[in-house]
Amino acid sequence: MKRWLPRMLRTCGLRRNPPPPASARPRKGSGRAATMLAAVLCILSTGTAHGHAASTAYLDIATAQANQVALQWVVPLRDLDAVLDLDANADGQLAWSEVTARRADIEALMVTQVRLATPAGAACSLDIAPLRFVQLDSGGFAALQARAACPEAIDRLSLDYRFLERLDATHRVLLTTPATTSPRPVAPGQRLDVRLAGAADATGDTARTSSGFSALLANGVTHILGGPDHLLFLVALLLPAVVTRARARWAARKDLRPALLEVIWIATAFTVAHSITLGLASFHVVSIPARVIEPLIAVTVLLAALNNLRPVVTRRLAAVAFCFGLIHGFGFAEVLAPLALPTRELAVALLGFNLGVEVGQLAIVAGAFSLLALARHWHGYGRWVLGAGSTLLALTASIWIVERVFDVPVFALALAGS
């Protein structure tokens, strides 16, 4: 290791720097901040290696007819595979025949994970129709249509949603009913009362709209925090913000005001760009399949990381954030684009979700910049935080590209082999 590690560092541009003079000793706390940054980068790059955004399913409950109500649950095939291990031949490719072969298990899963009952607590039975395959921009889904029969006439139901409760806390199902004006995100383990009739008054409409808006805002926060590719792209752009490059070396910025201004411009440009494409995709003005967008998002992470290792673009990083943000916006749109909502309701849902994304992004940028500002005086920042960190980001993004282009679960296969 003593022989090949220096070679690898030289290859990545991480040459050994001379020890700093006494006058340039790192400030107190910079080493601790650098350690925290390294831990965060490792967690983001390896702990969420699959790189997909937070999981989203869709549940539509129709108007009740006496004691019966029709519903449809549309769930990602990758989530069903994670729970039931549907890939029978273990080739990393999920065929529809492998899914239909496990129809009984999938229907049993719906019965246990999507529980409906009367307000008094009496369970409603489900009569489930054969599985249907649905191709959305975000990938393949299984659609389960069912009719719930309850012991008595109903105008409301109790929903107990448990899918992925112990596997993915960021999973959400977007619930739509005749009484809602916007989809309501429901988390695993959440129980709620569902109205099946239209609103009786304007006050009720306003309350439900406000509740749905707040839930969508929270879902926007969850979505960006659960999407490591978006997070790592922002981190890659922020890593060099607190240092300057002179004579092929990185040095800490003494005045953080220019760095803060640069970060604000980067975050603003990224926000404006992804808001544009998020709106275009959600209103179906422009539609680009996930199989195209997801590899491109990984490419943006790779290019941002490589630019840290071999700086090509050193100015106008906000313009880079804007251009790449247009691509990321299509990734955010995979949540709302499948919903067939009226224009007004979709606009409200889009506003709430986008605001949530911005709140989450602001928290990420503020937290990352604070740590970077503290760590910039550490003499190893250029090599280990910026250099090694960007190398790790580039490696992770490269694997994502291979996974998304060739549909080969590289990380999963590596873990299985170990």
Coordinates of C-alpha atoms in Angstrom, one line a residue:
M1 CA 0.0 0.0 0.0
K2 CA 2.9 2.4 0.8
R3 CA 4.0 2.1 -2.9
W4 CA 0.8 2.3 -4.8
L5 CA -1.1 4.9 -2.7
P6 CA 1.3 7.7 -3.5
R7 CA 1.1 6.8 -7.2
M8 CA -2.7 6.9 -7.1
L9 CA -2.6 10.2 -5.4
R10 CA -0.3 11.6 -8.0
T11 CA -2.5 10.3 -10.8
C12 CA -5.5 12.1 -9.3
G13 CA -3.5 15.3 -8.9
L14 CA -3.2 14.9 -5.1
R15 CA 0.6 15.7 -4.8
R16 CA 2.1 15.9 -1.4
N17 CA 2.4 19.5 -0.2
P18 CA 5.2 20.7 2.1
P19 CA 4.2 21.2 5.7
P20 CA 2.7 24.6 6.4
P21 CA 4.7 27.2 8.2
A22 CA 3.8 28.0 11.8
S23 CA 2.0 31.1 10.7
A24 CA -0.3 29.0 8.6
R25 CA -1.3 26.4 11.1
P26 CA -4.9 25.3 10.8
R27 CA -7.4 27.0 13.1
K28 CA -9.0 25.1 15.9
G29 CA -11.8 22.9 14.8
S30 CA -10.8 22.7 11.1
G31 CA -9.5 19.1 11.5
R32 CA -12.7 18.0 13.2
A33 CA -14.8 19.6 10.5
A34 CA -12.7 17.9 7.9
T35 CA -13.3 14.5 9.6
M36 CA -17.0 15.2 9.6
L37 CA -17.0 16.1 5.9
A38 CA -15.1 12.9 5.1
A39 CA -17.7 10.8 7.0
V40 CA -20.6 12.6 5.2
L41 CA -19.0 12.0 1.8
C42 CA -18.4 8.3 2.5
I43 CA -22.0 7.9 3.7
L44 CA -23.5 9.6 0.7
S45 CA -21.3 7.8 -1.8
T46 CA -21.5 4.3 -0.4
G47 CA -24.5 4.1 2.0
T48 CA -26.8 5.3 -0.8
A49 CA -24.9 3.8 -3.7
H50 CA -27.8 3.0 -5.8
G51 CA -28.3 6.7 -6.5
H52 CA -32.0 6.6 -7.2
A53 CA -34.4 9.2 -5.8
A54 CA -36.8 8.5 -3.0
S55 CA -39.3 5.7 -3.9
T56 CA -42.8 6.9 -4.9
A57 CA -46.0 4.8 -5.4
Y58 CA -49.5 6.0 -6.3
L59 CA -52.8 5.1 -4.7
D60 CA -56.1 6.3 -6.2
I61 CA -59.4 5.6 -4.3
A62 CA -62.6 6.3 -6.1
T63 CA -66.1 7.4 -4.9
A64 CA -67.8 4.8 -2.7
Q65 CA -70.8 2.9 -4.1
A66 CA -72.8 1.7 -1.0
N67 CA -70.3 -0.5 0.8
Q68 CA -67.8 -0.9 -2.0
V69 CA -65.1 1.3 -3.4
A70 CA -62.6 0.9 -6.3
L71 CA -58.9 1.6 -5.9
Q72 CA -55.7 1.3 -7.8
W73 CA -52.2 0.9 -6.3
V74 CA -49.3 1.6 -8.7
V75 CA -46.0 0.6 -7.3
P76 CA -42.4 0.6 -8.7
L77 CA -41.2 -2.9 -9.8
R78 CA -37.9 -2.2 -8.2
D79 CA -39.6 -1.8 -4.8
L80 CA -41.6 -5.1 -5.2
D81 CA -38.3 -6.8 -6.2
A82 CA -36.7 -5.4 -3.1
V83 CA -39.4 -6.9 -0.9
L84 CA -40.2 -10.2 -2.7
D85 CA -36.9 -10.9 -4.7
L86 CA -38.8 -11.3 -8.0
D87 CA -35.6 -11.8 -10.1
A88 CA -35.9 -15.6 -10.3
N89 CA -32.8 -16.3 -12.4
A90 CA -30.7 -13.7 -10.6
D91 CA -29.5 -12.1 -13.8
G92 CA -30.1 -8.5 -12.6
Q93 CA -32.8 -8.1 -15.2
L94 CA -36.5 -8.2 -14.0
A95 CA -38.7 -9.6 -16.7
W96 CA -42.5 -9.1 -16.6
S97 CA -43.0 -12.9 -16.7
E98 CA -41.0 -13.1 -13.4
V99 CA -43.4 -10.6 -11.9
T100 CA -46.6 -12.3 -13.0
A101 CA -45.3 -15.6 -11.8
R102 CA -45.4 -14.2 -8.3
R103 CA -48.9 -12.7 -8.7
A104 CA -50.2 -14.4 -5.6
D105 CA -47.4 -13.1 -3.5
I106 CA -47.8 -9.5 -4.8
E107 CA -51.6 -9.6 -4.2
A108 CA -51.0 -10.9 -0.6
L109 CA -48.5 -8.0 -0.2
M110 CA -51.2 -5.5 -1.2
V111 CA -53.7 -7.0 1.3
T112 CA -51.2 -6.8 4.2
Q113 CA -49.6 -3.5 3.3
V114 CA -52.5 -1.4 2.0
R115 CA -55.2 -2.0 4.7
L116 CA -58.6 -0.4 4.5
A117 CA -61.2 -0.4 7.2
T118 CA -64.4 1.4 8.2
P119 CA -64.2 4.2 10.7
A120 CA -65.4 1.7 13.3
G121 CA -62.4 -0.5 12.6
A122 CA -64.1 -3.3 10.6
A123 CA -61.7 -4.5 7.9
C124 CA -62.6 -4.3 4.2
S125 CA -61.8 -7.2 1.9
L126 CA -60.0 -6.7 -1.4
D127 CA -60.9 -8.4 -4.7
I128 CA -57.8 -7.8 -6.8
A129 CA -57.7 -7.9 -10.7
P130 CA -54.8 -9.3 -12.6
L131 CA -51.6 -7.3 -12.6
R132 CA -50.9 -4.7 -15.3
F133 CA -47.6 -3.4 -16.4
V134 CA -47.3 0.4 -16.5
Q135 CA -44.3 2.2 -18.0
L136 CA -43.8 5.7 -16.6
D137 CA -40.9 8.1 -17.2
S138 CA -39.4 7.0 -13.9
G139 CA -39.4 3.3 -14.8
G140 CA -41.6 0.2 -14.8
F141 CA -44.5 -0.1 -12.4
A142 CA -47.1 -2.8 -11.5
A143 CA -50.7 -1.6 -11.4
L144 CA -53.0 -3.4 -9.0
Q145 CA -56.7 -2.6 -9.4
A146 CA -59.0 -3.8 -6.7
R147 CA -62.5 -3.4 -5.3
A148 CA -62.8 -3.1 -1.5
A149 CA -65.9 -4.6 0.1
C150 CA -66.7 -3.3 3.6
P151 CA -69.3 -4.7 6.1
E152 CA -71.4 -1.5 5.9
A153 CA -72.1 1.5 3.7
I154 CA -69.2 4.0 3.8
D155 CA -68.4 7.6 3.0
R156 CA -65.0 7.5 4.5
L157 CA -62.3 4.9 5.2
S158 CA -59.4 4.3 7.5
L159 CA -56.1 3.7 5.6
D160 CA -53.2 1.9 7.2
Y161 CA -50.3 2.0 4.8
R162 CA -47.3 -0.2 5.7
F163 CA -45.4 -0.8 2.4
L164 CA -41.6 -0.5 2.9
E165 CA -42.1 0.5 6.5
R166 CA -38.9 -1.3 7.7
L167 CA -36.9 -0.9 4.4
D168 CA -37.2 2.6 3.2
A169 CA -38.4 5.4 5.5
T170 CA -38.3 7.9 2.5
H171 CA -40.9 6.0 0.5
R172 CA -44.2 7.8 -0.1
V173 CA -47.4 6.9 -1.7
L174 CA -49.3 9.8 -3.3
L175 CA -52.9 9.4 -2.4
T176 CA -55.7 10.8 -4.5
T177 CA -59.5 10.7 -3.7
P178 CA -62.6 12.4 -4.9
A179 CA -62.5 14.7 -1.9
T180 CA -58.9 15.9 -2.3
T181 CA -57.8 18.8 -4.5
S182 CA -54.1 17.8 -4.5
P183 CA -52.4 14.4 -4.0
R184 CA -51.4 13.7 -0.4
P185 CA -48.1 12.0 0.4
V186 CA -48.5 9.1 2.9
A187 CA -45.5 7.7 4.7
P188 CA -45.0 4.0 5.6
G189 CA -46.7 3.3 8.9
Q190 CA -49.0 6.2 8.7
R191 CA -52.7 5.9 9.4
L192 CA -55.3 8.4 8.3
D193 CA -58.9 9.0 7.7
V194 CA -59.9 9.2 4.0
R195 CA -63.0 11.0 2.8
L196 CA -64.6 9.4 -0.2
A197 CA -67.2 12.1 -0.9
G198 CA -66.9 15.6 -2.2
A199 CA -66.4 18.5 0.2
A200 CA -69.4 19.9 1.9
D201 CA -68.2 23.4 2.2
A202 CA -65.5 25.9 1.2
T203 CA -63.9 25.8 4.6
G204 CA -63.4 22.1 4.3
D205 CA -61.9 22.6 0.8
T206 CA -59.5 25.2 2.2
A207 CA -58.4 23.0 5.1
R208 CA -57.8 20.0 2.9
T209 CA -55.9 22.0 0.3
S210 CA -53.7 23.5 3.0
S211 CA -53.1 20.0 4.5
G212 CA -52.2 18.6 1.1
F213 CA -49.9 21.5 0.3
S214 CA -48.0 21.1 3.5
A215 CA -47.7 17.3 2.9
L216 CA -46.3 17.9 -0.6
L217 CA -43.9 20.5 0.8
A218 CA -42.6 17.9 3.3
N219 CA -42.5 15.3 0.5
G220 CA -40.3 17.7 -1.6
V221 CA -37.8 17.9 1.4
T222 CA -37.8 14.1 1.7
H223 CA -37.3 13.6 -2.0
I224 CA -34.1 15.7 -2.3
L225 CA -32.7 14.3 0.9
G226 CA -33.4 10.8 -0.4
G227 CA -31.8 11.5 -3.8
P228 CA -28.0 11.1 -3.4
D229 CA -27.2 12.0 -7.0
H230 CA -28.7 15.5 -6.5
L231 CA -27.0 15.8 -3.2
L232 CA -23.6 14.8 -4.5
F233 CA -23.8 17.2 -7.4
L234 CA -24.4 20.1 -5.1
V235 CA -21.5 18.9 -2.8
A236 CA -19.2 18.6 -5.8
L237 CA -19.9 22.2 -6.8
L238 CA -19.5 23.4 -3.2
L239 CA -16.2 21.7 -2.4
P240 CA -13.9 24.2 -4.1
A241 CA -15.9 27.3 -3.0
V242 CA -13.9 28.0 0.2
V243 CA -10.5 27.7 -1.4
T244 CA -8.6 29.4 -4.2
R245 CA -6.2 27.9 -6.7
A246 CA -2.8 29.6 -7.4
R247 CA 0.3 28.0 -8.9
A248 CA -1.4 24.6 -9.1
R249 CA -2.1 24.6 -5.4
W250 CA -5.2 25.1 -3.3
A251 CA -5.2 27.7 -0.5
A252 CA -7.9 28.7 2.0
R253 CA -9.8 31.8 1.3
K254 CA -9.2 34.4 4.0
D255 CA -12.4 36.3 3.2
L256 CA -15.5 34.1 3.0
R257 CA -17.8 36.8 1.6
P258 CA -16.9 36.1 -2.0
A259 CA -17.3 32.4 -1.3
L260 CA -20.7 32.9 0.2
L261 CA -21.8 35.0 -2.7
E262 CA -20.6 32.4 -5.2
V263 CA -22.5 29.7 -3.3
I264 CA -25.6 31.8 -3.3
W265 CA -25.3 32.3 -7.1
I266 CA -24.7 28.5 -7.6
A267 CA -27.7 27.5 -5.5
T268 CA -30.0 30.2 -7.1
A269 CA -29.0 29.1 -10.6
F270 CA -29.6 25.4 -9.8
T271 CA -33.0 26.3 -8.3
V272 CA -34.2 28.3 -11.2
A273 CA -33.0 25.7 -13.8
H274 CA -34.6 22.7 -12.1
S275 CA -37.8 24.6 -11.4
I276 CA -38.1 25.3 -15.2
T277 CA -37.8 21.7 -16.3
L278 CA -39.8 20.4 -13.3
G279 CA -42.7 22.5 -14.4
L280 CA -42.3 21.6 -18.1
A281 CA -42.2 17.9 -17.3
S282 CA -45.0 18.0 -14.7
F283 CA -47.4 19.7 -17.2
H284 CA -46.3 17.3 -19.9
V285 CA -44.9 20.0 -22.1
V286 CA -41.6 18.1 -22.4
S287 CA -41.2 14.4 -21.5
I288 CA -37.8 12.6 -21.4
P289 CA -37.7 9.0 -20.2
A290 CA -35.9 8.2 -16.9
R291 CA -33.6 5.8 -18.8
V292 CA -32.1 8.9 -20.5
I293 CA -32.3 11.4 -17.6
E294 CA -30.8 9.2 -14.9
P295 CA -27.5 8.5 -16.7
L296 CA -27.3 12.2 -17.6
I297 CA -27.7 13.2 -13.9
A298 CA -24.9 10.8 -13.0
V299 CA -22.8 12.4 -15.8
T300 CA -23.3 15.8 -14.2
V301 CA -21.9 14.5 -10.9
L302 CA -18.9 13.0 -12.7
L303 CA -18.1 16.2 -14.6
A304 CA -18.4 18.3 -11.5
A305 CA -16.1 16.0 -9.6
L306 CA -13.5 15.8 -12.4
N307 CA -13.5 19.6 -12.7
N308 CA -12.4 19.7 -9.1
L309 CA -9.5 17.3 -9.8
R310 CA -8.4 19.0 -13.1
P311 CA -10.0 22.5 -13.1
V312 CA -11.2 23.4 -16.6
V313 CA -14.1 25.7 -15.6
T314 CA -13.0 28.0 -12.8
R315 CA -15.4 30.9 -13.4
R316 CA -19.1 31.2 -13.9
L317 CA -19.8 28.0 -12.0
A318 CA -23.4 29.3 -11.6
A319 CA -23.8 28.9 -15.3
V320 CA -22.7 25.3 -15.0
A321 CA -25.1 24.8 -12.2
F322 CA -27.9 26.3 -14.3
C323 CA -27.2 24.1 -17.3
F324 CA -26.9 20.9 -15.3
G325 CA -29.9 21.9 -13.1
L326 CA -32.1 21.7 -16.2
I327 CA -31.2 18.0 -16.3
H328 CA -31.9 17.5 -12.6
G329 CA -35.3 19.1 -12.9
F330 CA -36.5 16.2 -15.1
G331 CA -35.3 13.9 -12.3
F332 CA -37.4 15.7 -9.7
A333 CA -40.5 15.6 -12.1
E334 CA -40.7 11.8 -11.9
V335 CA -42.9 12.2 -8.7
L336 CA -45.6 14.4 -10.1
A337 CA -45.5 13.8 -13.8
P338 CA -47.6 10.5 -13.6
L339 CA -50.5 12.2 -11.9
A340 CA -53.4 13.0 -14.1
L341 CA -54.6 16.2 -12.2
P342 CA -56.5 19.2 -13.5
T343 CA -54.2 22.2 -14.2
R344 CA -55.1 24.1 -11.1
E345 CA -54.5 21.2 -8.8
L346 CA -51.3 20.2 -10.5
A347 CA -50.0 23.8 -10.2
V348 CA -50.7 23.7 -6.4
A349 CA -49.0 20.3 -6.1
L350 CA -46.1 21.5 -8.1
L351 CA -45.6 24.7 -6.0
G352 CA -45.7 22.7 -2.7
F353 CA -43.4 20.0 -3.9
N354 CA -40.9 22.5 -5.5
L355 CA -40.8 24.6 -2.3
G356 CA -40.1 21.5 -0.3
V357 CA -37.2 20.7 -2.7
E358 CA -35.8 24.2 -2.1
V359 CA -36.1 24.0 1.6
G360 CA -34.2 20.7 1.6
Q361 CA -31.6 22.2 -0.8
L362 CA -31.1 25.2 1.4
A363 CA -30.5 23.1 4.4
I364 CA -28.0 21.0 2.5
V365 CA -26.1 24.1 1.2
A366 CA -26.1 25.8 4.6
G367 CA -24.8 22.7 6.4
A368 CA -22.2 21.9 3.8
F369 CA -20.9 25.4 3.5
S370 CA -20.6 25.7 7.3
L371 CA -18.5 22.6 7.5
L372 CA -16.4 23.6 4.4
A373 CA -15.7 27.0 5.9
L374 CA -14.5 25.4 9.1
A375 CA -12.3 22.8 7.4
R376 CA -10.7 25.1 4.8
H377 CA -7.7 26.0 7.0
W378 CA -6.8 22.3 7.5
H379 CA -3.5 21.7 5.6
G380 CA -4.9 18.5 4.1
Y381 CA -8.1 20.1 2.7
G382 CA -6.8 20.2 -0.9
R383 CA -5.7 16.6 -0.9
W384 CA -8.2 14.8 1.2
V385 CA -11.4 16.8 1.3
L386 CA -11.3 18.3 -2.2
G387 CA -9.1 15.8 -3.9
A388 CA -10.0 12.4 -2.3
G389 CA -13.6 13.5 -1.9
S390 CA -13.9 14.4 -5.6
T391 CA -12.2 11.2 -6.5
L392 CA -14.8 9.3 -4.5
L393 CA -17.6 11.2 -6.1
A394 CA -16.3 10.6 -9.6
L395 CA -15.9 6.9 -8.9
T396 CA -19.5 6.7 -7.5
A397 CA -20.9 8.6 -10.5
S398 CA -19.0 6.4 -12.9
I399 CA -20.6 3.3 -11.4
W400 CA -24.0 4.9 -11.5
I401 CA -23.5 5.6 -15.2
V402 CA -22.7 1.9 -15.9
E403 CA -25.7 0.8 -13.8
R404 CA -28.2 3.1 -15.5
V405 CA -27.0 2.7 -19.0
F406 CA -26.6 -1.1 -19.0
D407 CA -29.1 -1.8 -16.2
V408 CA -26.5 -3.8 -14.2
P409 CA -26.6 -3.5 -10.4
V410 CA -22.8 -3.1 -9.9
F411 CA -23.0 -2.2 -6.2
A412 CA -25.5 -4.9 -5.5
L413 CA -23.3 -7.5 -7.3
A414 CA -20.2 -6.3 -5.5
L415 CA -21.9 -6.7 -2.1
A416 CA -23.2 -10.1 -3.1
G417 CA -19.7 -11.2 -4.1
S418 CA -18.3 -10.0 -0.8

